Amino acid sequence: MPARAVMPLLSRGTVASSRQTLLASRSCKDRTRSWVTRRSLSSLPNLPLFRALQNHDQSNLAVVHSSSARSFTYGNLVADVLQAKERLVGTDQHGLSGERVAFLAENSYDYVVTLLSILASDAIALPLSPAFPIGELKYIMDNSQAKVLVATEKYAGKAQDLLKAGLEREPVFDVKEKIKVGASNSGSVSLEDLTKTSRGGMMLYTSGTTNRPKGVLIPQSALTAQAASLLEAWRYTPEDRLLHLLPLHHIHGTVNAIVTPILAGSSIEFMFPFNTDAVWKRLAAPFLPSPPTAGANSKITFLTAVPTIYNRLLSSFPTLPSETQEAARKGISPENMRLNISGSAALPTPIKQAWKDLSNGNVLLERYGMTEVGMAISCGLDFADRVDGSVGWPLPSVEARLVDTETNEVIQPGEERDANGREREGEIQLRGPTIFQEYWANAKATNESFGADKDGKGDWFKTGDVATRRVVPDAGKGTTSGEWAQGPMYFIQGRLSVDIIKTGGEKVSALEVERELLSLPQIAEAAVVGLPSEQWGQKVAAIVVLKPDMVNTGRNGKAWGPLDMRRALKDRLASYKMPQEMKVLDGVIPRNAMGKVNKKTLVKEVFGI
Ligand code: AMP
């Protein structure tokens, strides 16, 4: 009897205790294994990602676990993905094409194998954050109607708690055993042409500020297009070693730091959760006078992170022993670290500058993206194409336009200023092969987020982010960064819903005011918000954290306060942009795992509005 028919199944609507489900999946595993060994030739779908996997030098390292130095080659990866795929497709006799497969896995080789095996099964990979409370995970499981839940041993307990929460659709549950180092190597692997259109892909849940999180469905074709675009722009190579510090239920940690390096044949070194000392030690390791003999000590060539990570690294640097400092500076200098990227939130110029000074001239490359579109706009590889405050140009295959937030007209090239010479602000709208397909089971939100175009070349995704566009002399010549990095550059002004503050008929970009605040020596952190005002409609308010040694640098040695702030910024900000209120917080401004501030919650907490 074919293996799929004998798999124990917990089909839709089957009510079983989580314990039973677990046991069922364990016995299913054994049978899957025997099925795999009976087959002489195994196959992966003939898709760009798997073609690339098969073509990479199989002895090159694909994944390294930083703390233990356990490492896995591309040969291991191909073999383990195959096995995991066989086991996964065995969980359902009807196949998993287009089904959501949720998984809970630590930042590790097992995560990569699970992700790729789901894609290889033509299913939709749904990474769950192990840090989320059960209630949040239950919402995601119910909303996505996931058919299978895979957990690594580490999260088996959490997964069982989730199963006990009374999910609407009881999933098949599978505990993934830890993969042994080098236990498997690919033998004969063939690529199988798809007989029908792929229904696989990835689904990520947006952070959702006011509404419940939405499931963003990124079809396999968009995932591949996003990775191909980044590969062209940032030129990942098999020689790259990427230090992975990010959570894995976000687009940044998955597409930029797993899917694209895998497509390129680079090595990914996992080091999570983020810890400043550990990162500095790791960056320094290859350059110490006597480098450690054991452990991960090849140089890191590629770092992609969020501004808060760079900020925390910069703050902790002075506390390192001087030998580590010297070696770490070598580690991040341009001749060793090929590329350091910042994104997911605006990069403050002081962080960019301090990183450049520390690293003997390495300039952070800023890019803009979001869950729905992957990366959309990026600065270029040439240092001259990494312009302060700008996120650069639309990436290869991404079509971008700005739609005037006042007039709703498309801002045509050359029309970036109005009749008074002021820069026009427009919503960034995007289209092309990298754009997501839909918000899962939410046709209303999907319809509202796309706008038609008469040109017949497809609908535009309305990002909700506002930008200006400007030609920057000496940048965008497309010489070394690539043809795509040409013309006027984009400057993000913030999210339309929270960052564009309308005060007395003027519009203020919260991001611009934050940038100015952060350039003051007193201010460590800043969030600018709009508060309701009878007189102005909205008024600009700032929430700041002061540097500990700068608290008493106000006039006459008093606490630094709103008056000092206004005095310091009076020549740099037009009066309508000047914060009318300023609240100083102790400690830090609360941020999510990606360093983003939820301004709606912050306003409630700080101003009680
Ligand atoms: P997420 O979907 O969680 O990755 O969040 C995407 C949002 O982060 C975008 O819509 C922007 O508002 C913001 N964002 C991403 N990159 C940048 C950047 N470089 N500068 C400013 N905002 C950014």
PDB file of C-alpha atoms in Angstrom, residues 434-569:
ATOM      1  CA  THR A 434       7.527  40.669  -5.117  1.00  0.00           C
ATOM      2  CA  ILE A 435       4.158  41.844  -3.757  1.00  0.00           C
ATOM      3  CA  PHE A 436       2.073  39.565  -1.520  1.00  0.00           C
ATOM      4  CA  GLN A 437      -1.091  37.920  -2.735  1.00  0.00           C
ATOM      5  CA  GLU A 438      -3.651  38.683  -0.043  1.00  0.00           C
ATOM      6  CA  TYR A 439      -4.469  39.110   3.609  1.00  0.00           C
ATOM      7  CA  TRP A 440      -5.579  35.656   4.603  1.00  0.00           C
ATOM      8  CA  ALA A 441      -9.346  35.275   4.798  1.00  0.00           C
ATOM      9  CA  ASN A 442      -9.741  39.034   4.748  1.00  0.00           C
ATOM     10  CA  ALA A 443     -10.957  40.093   1.321  1.00  0.00           C
ATOM     11  CA  LYS A 444     -12.034  43.484   2.667  1.00  0.00           C
ATOM     12  CA  ALA A 445      -8.553  44.426   3.897  1.00  0.00           C
ATOM     13  CA  THR A 446      -7.009  43.007   0.725  1.00  0.00           C
ATOM     14  CA  ASN A 447      -9.310  45.029  -1.527  1.00  0.00           C
ATOM     15  CA  GLU A 448      -8.765  48.188   0.453  1.00  0.00           C
ATOM     16  CA  SER A 449      -5.011  47.909   0.259  1.00  0.00           C
ATOM     17  CA  PHE A 450      -4.786  47.671  -3.530  1.00  0.00           C
ATOM     18  CA  GLY A 451      -5.593  50.388  -6.061  1.00  0.00           C
ATOM     19  CA  ALA A 452      -6.255  49.798  -9.750  1.00  0.00           C
ATOM     20  CA  ASP A 453      -4.378  51.418 -12.606  1.00  0.00           C
ATOM     21  CA  LYS A 454      -5.742  52.109 -16.050  1.00  0.00           C
ATOM     22  CA  ASP A 455      -2.474  51.047 -17.671  1.00  0.00           C
ATOM     23  CA  GLY A 456      -3.446  47.382 -17.345  1.00  0.00           C
ATOM     24  CA  LYS A 457      -0.118  46.456 -15.778  1.00  0.00           C
ATOM     25  CA  GLY A 458      -1.610  45.453 -12.459  1.00  0.00           C
ATOM     26  CA  ASP A 459      -2.848  46.934  -9.209  1.00  0.00           C
ATOM     27  CA  TRP A 460      -0.722  48.979  -6.831  1.00  0.00           C
ATOM     28  CA  PHE A 461      -0.256  48.041  -3.195  1.00  0.00           C
ATOM     29  CA  LYS A 462      -0.830  51.050  -0.959  1.00  0.00           C
ATOM     30  CA  THR A 463       1.843  50.805   1.706  1.00  0.00           C
ATOM     31  CA  GLY A 464       0.491  53.467   4.080  1.00  0.00           C
ATOM     32  CA  ASP A 465       4.030  54.903   4.255  1.00  0.00           C
ATOM     33  CA  VAL A 466       4.767  58.425   3.117  1.00  0.00           C
ATOM     34  CA  ALA A 467       7.933  59.589   1.373  1.00  0.00           C
ATOM     35  CA  THR A 468       9.448  62.390  -0.617  1.00  0.00           C
ATOM     36  CA  ARG A 469      11.740  61.925  -3.616  1.00  0.00           C
ATOM     37  CA  ARG A 470      14.777  63.951  -4.437  1.00  0.00           C
ATOM     38  CA  VAL A 471      17.794  63.860  -6.701  1.00  0.00           C
ATOM     39  CA  VAL A 472      20.960  63.688  -4.617  1.00  0.00           C
ATOM     40  CA  PRO A 473      24.075  64.986  -6.347  1.00  0.00           C
ATOM     41  CA  ASP A 474      26.837  62.363  -6.539  1.00  0.00           C
ATOM     42  CA  ALA A 475      24.472  59.491  -5.739  1.00  0.00           C
ATOM     43  CA  GLY A 476      22.420  57.288  -8.033  1.00  0.00           C
ATOM     44  CA  LYS A 477      24.742  57.148 -10.962  1.00  0.00           C
ATOM     45  CA  GLY A 478      24.200  53.396 -11.194  1.00  0.00           C
ATOM     46  CA  THR A 479      27.901  52.833 -11.708  1.00  0.00           C
ATOM     47  CA  THR A 480      28.920  50.246  -9.127  1.00  0.00           C
ATOM     48  CA  SER A 481      25.658  49.716  -7.218  1.00  0.00           C
ATOM     49  CA  GLY A 482      23.808  48.577 -10.333  1.00  0.00           C
ATOM     50  CA  GLU A 483      21.450  49.911 -12.953  1.00  0.00           C
ATOM     51  CA  TRP A 484      18.514  49.896 -10.538  1.00  0.00           C
ATOM     52  CA  ALA A 485      20.169  52.424  -8.201  1.00  0.00           C
ATOM     53  CA  GLN A 486      19.610  55.462 -10.366  1.00  0.00           C
ATOM     54  CA  GLY A 487      17.633  58.678 -10.379  1.00  0.00           C
ATOM     55  CA  PRO A 488      15.887  60.450  -7.515  1.00  0.00           C
ATOM     56  CA  MET A 489      16.088  58.864  -4.069  1.00  0.00           C
ATOM     57  CA  TYR A 490      13.279  58.118  -1.629  1.00  0.00           C
ATOM     58  CA  PHE A 491      13.137  59.663   1.862  1.00  0.00           C
ATOM     59  CA  ILE A 492      10.662  58.045   4.255  1.00  0.00           C
ATOM     60  CA  GLN A 493       8.538  60.495   6.256  1.00  0.00           C
ATOM     61  CA  GLY A 494       6.689  57.875   8.263  1.00  0.00           C
ATOM     62  CA  ARG A 495       3.395  56.064   8.403  1.00  0.00           C
ATOM     63  CA  LEU A 496       0.425  58.013   7.155  1.00  0.00           C
ATOM     64  CA  SER A 497      -1.692  56.921  10.121  1.00  0.00           C
ATOM     65  CA  VAL A 498       0.643  57.976  12.947  1.00  0.00           C
ATOM     66  CA  ASP A 499       3.736  59.771  11.705  1.00  0.00           C
ATOM     67  CA  ILE A 500       2.261  62.452   9.502  1.00  0.00           C
ATOM     68  CA  ILE A 501       1.059  65.048  11.969  1.00  0.00           C
ATOM     69  CA  LYS A 502      -1.313  67.724  10.732  1.00  0.00           C
ATOM     70  CA  THR A 503      -0.907  70.857  12.772  1.00  0.00           C
ATOM     71  CA  GLY A 504      -2.482  74.211  11.916  1.00  0.00           C
ATOM     72  CA  GLY A 505      -2.771  73.276   8.250  1.00  0.00           C
ATOM     73  CA  GLU A 506       0.874  72.167   8.015  1.00  0.00           C
ATOM     74  CA  LYS A 507       2.130  68.622   7.805  1.00  0.00           C
ATOM     75  CA  VAL A 508       4.972  67.458   9.980  1.00  0.00           C
ATOM     76  CA  SER A 509       6.910  64.246   9.578  1.00  0.00           C
ATOM     77  CA  ALA A 510       7.460  62.661  12.989  1.00  0.00           C
ATOM     78  CA  LEU A 511      10.551  60.967  11.590  1.00  0.00           C
ATOM     79  CA  GLU A 512      12.121  64.273  10.600  1.00  0.00           C
ATOM     80  CA  VAL A 513      11.605  65.722  14.085  1.00  0.00           C
ATOM     81  CA  GLU A 514      12.927  62.503  15.666  1.00  0.00           C
ATOM     82  CA  ARG A 515      16.042  62.770  13.534  1.00  0.00           C
ATOM     83  CA  GLU A 516      16.672  66.286  14.778  1.00  0.00           C
ATOM     84  CA  LEU A 517      16.019  65.359  18.410  1.00  0.00           C
ATOM     85  CA  LEU A 518      18.401  62.430  18.156  1.00  0.00           C
ATOM     86  CA  SER A 519      21.133  64.656  16.843  1.00  0.00           C
ATOM     87  CA  LEU A 520      21.176  66.509  20.195  1.00  0.00           C
ATOM     88  CA  PRO A 521      23.840  65.272  22.603  1.00  0.00           C
ATOM     89  CA  GLN A 522      21.297  64.946  25.444  1.00  0.00           C
ATOM     90  CA  ILE A 523      18.875  62.606  23.755  1.00  0.00           C
ATOM     91  CA  ALA A 524      19.277  58.840  23.690  1.00  0.00           C
ATOM     92  CA  GLU A 525      15.853  57.910  22.326  1.00  0.00           C
ATOM     93  CA  ALA A 526      12.963  59.843  20.821  1.00  0.00           C
ATOM     94  CA  ALA A 527       9.449  59.198  19.580  1.00  0.00           C
ATOM     95  CA  VAL A 528       7.445  62.045  18.104  1.00  0.00           C
ATOM     96  CA  VAL A 529       3.667  61.818  18.083  1.00  0.00           C
ATOM     97  CA  GLY A 530       0.631  63.927  17.249  1.00  0.00           C
ATOM     98  CA  LEU A 531      -1.727  64.805  20.090  1.00  0.00           C
ATOM     99  CA  PRO A 532      -5.239  66.143  19.605  1.00  0.00           C
ATOM    100  CA  SER A 533      -5.382  69.926  19.953  1.00  0.00           C
ATOM    101  CA  GLU A 534      -8.434  72.165  19.778  1.00  0.00           C
ATOM    102  CA  GLN A 535      -6.390  75.028  18.463  1.00  0.00           C
ATOM    103  CA  TRP A 536      -4.210  73.206  15.903  1.00  0.00           C
ATOM    104  CA  GLY A 537      -6.096  70.017  15.097  1.00  0.00           C
ATOM    105  CA  GLN A 538      -3.003  68.141  16.198  1.00  0.00           C
ATOM    106  CA  LYS A 539       0.075  69.289  18.030  1.00  0.00           C
ATOM    107  CA  VAL A 540       3.567  67.860  17.895  1.00  0.00           C
ATOM    108  CA  ALA A 541       4.757  66.141  21.077  1.00  0.00           C
ATOM    109  CA  ALA A 542       8.016  64.409  21.869  1.00  0.00           C
ATOM    110  CA  ILE A 543       8.704  61.495  24.192  1.00  0.00           C
ATOM    111  CA  VAL A 544      12.399  61.215  24.937  1.00  0.00           C
ATOM    112  CA  VAL A 545      14.920  59.335  27.013  1.00  0.00           C
ATOM    113  CA  LEU A 546      17.966  61.325  28.076  1.00  0.00           C
ATOM    114  CA  LYS A 547      21.514  60.028  28.170  1.00  0.00           C
ATOM    115  CA  PRO A 548      22.268  59.293  31.846  1.00  0.00           C
ATOM    116  CA  ASP A 549      25.191  61.717  32.033  1.00  0.00           C
ATOM    117  CA  MET A 550      23.207  64.498  30.323  1.00  0.00           C
ATOM    118  CA  VAL A 551      20.189  64.728  32.607  1.00  0.00           C
ATOM    119  CA  ASN A 552      21.391  67.841  34.425  1.00  0.00           C
ATOM    120  CA  THR A 553      22.724  69.795  31.468  1.00  0.00           C
ATOM    121  CA  GLY A 554      19.840  72.264  31.331  1.00  0.00           C
ATOM    122  CA  ARG A 555      20.274  75.981  32.001  1.00  0.00           C
ATOM    123  CA  ASN A 556      22.042  76.685  35.286  1.00  0.00           C
ATOM    124  CA  GLY A 557      22.737  72.982  35.797  1.00  0.00           C
ATOM    125  CA  LYS A 558      19.045  72.159  36.041  1.00  0.00           C
ATOM    126  CA  ALA A 559      17.345  69.116  34.529  1.00  0.00           C
ATOM    127  CA  TRP A 560      17.363  69.339  30.721  1.00  0.00           C
ATOM    128  CA  GLY A 561      13.769  70.039  29.708  1.00  0.00           C
ATOM    129  CA  PRO A 562      11.374  71.302  27.010  1.00  0.00           C
ATOM    130  CA  LEU A 563      12.799  74.830  26.983  1.00  0.00           C
ATOM    131  CA  ASP A 564      16.320  73.539  26.453  1.00  0.00           C
ATOM    132  CA  MET A 565      15.069  71.310  23.668  1.00  0.00           C
ATOM    133  CA  ARG A 566      13.330  74.193  21.903  1.00  0.00           C
ATOM    134  CA  ARG A 567      16.368  76.427  22.272  1.00  0.00           C
ATOM    135  CA  ALA A 568      18.639  73.748  20.834  1.00  0.00           C
ATOM    136  CA  LEU A 569      16.389  73.104  17.835  1.00  0.00           C
TER     137      LEU A 569
END
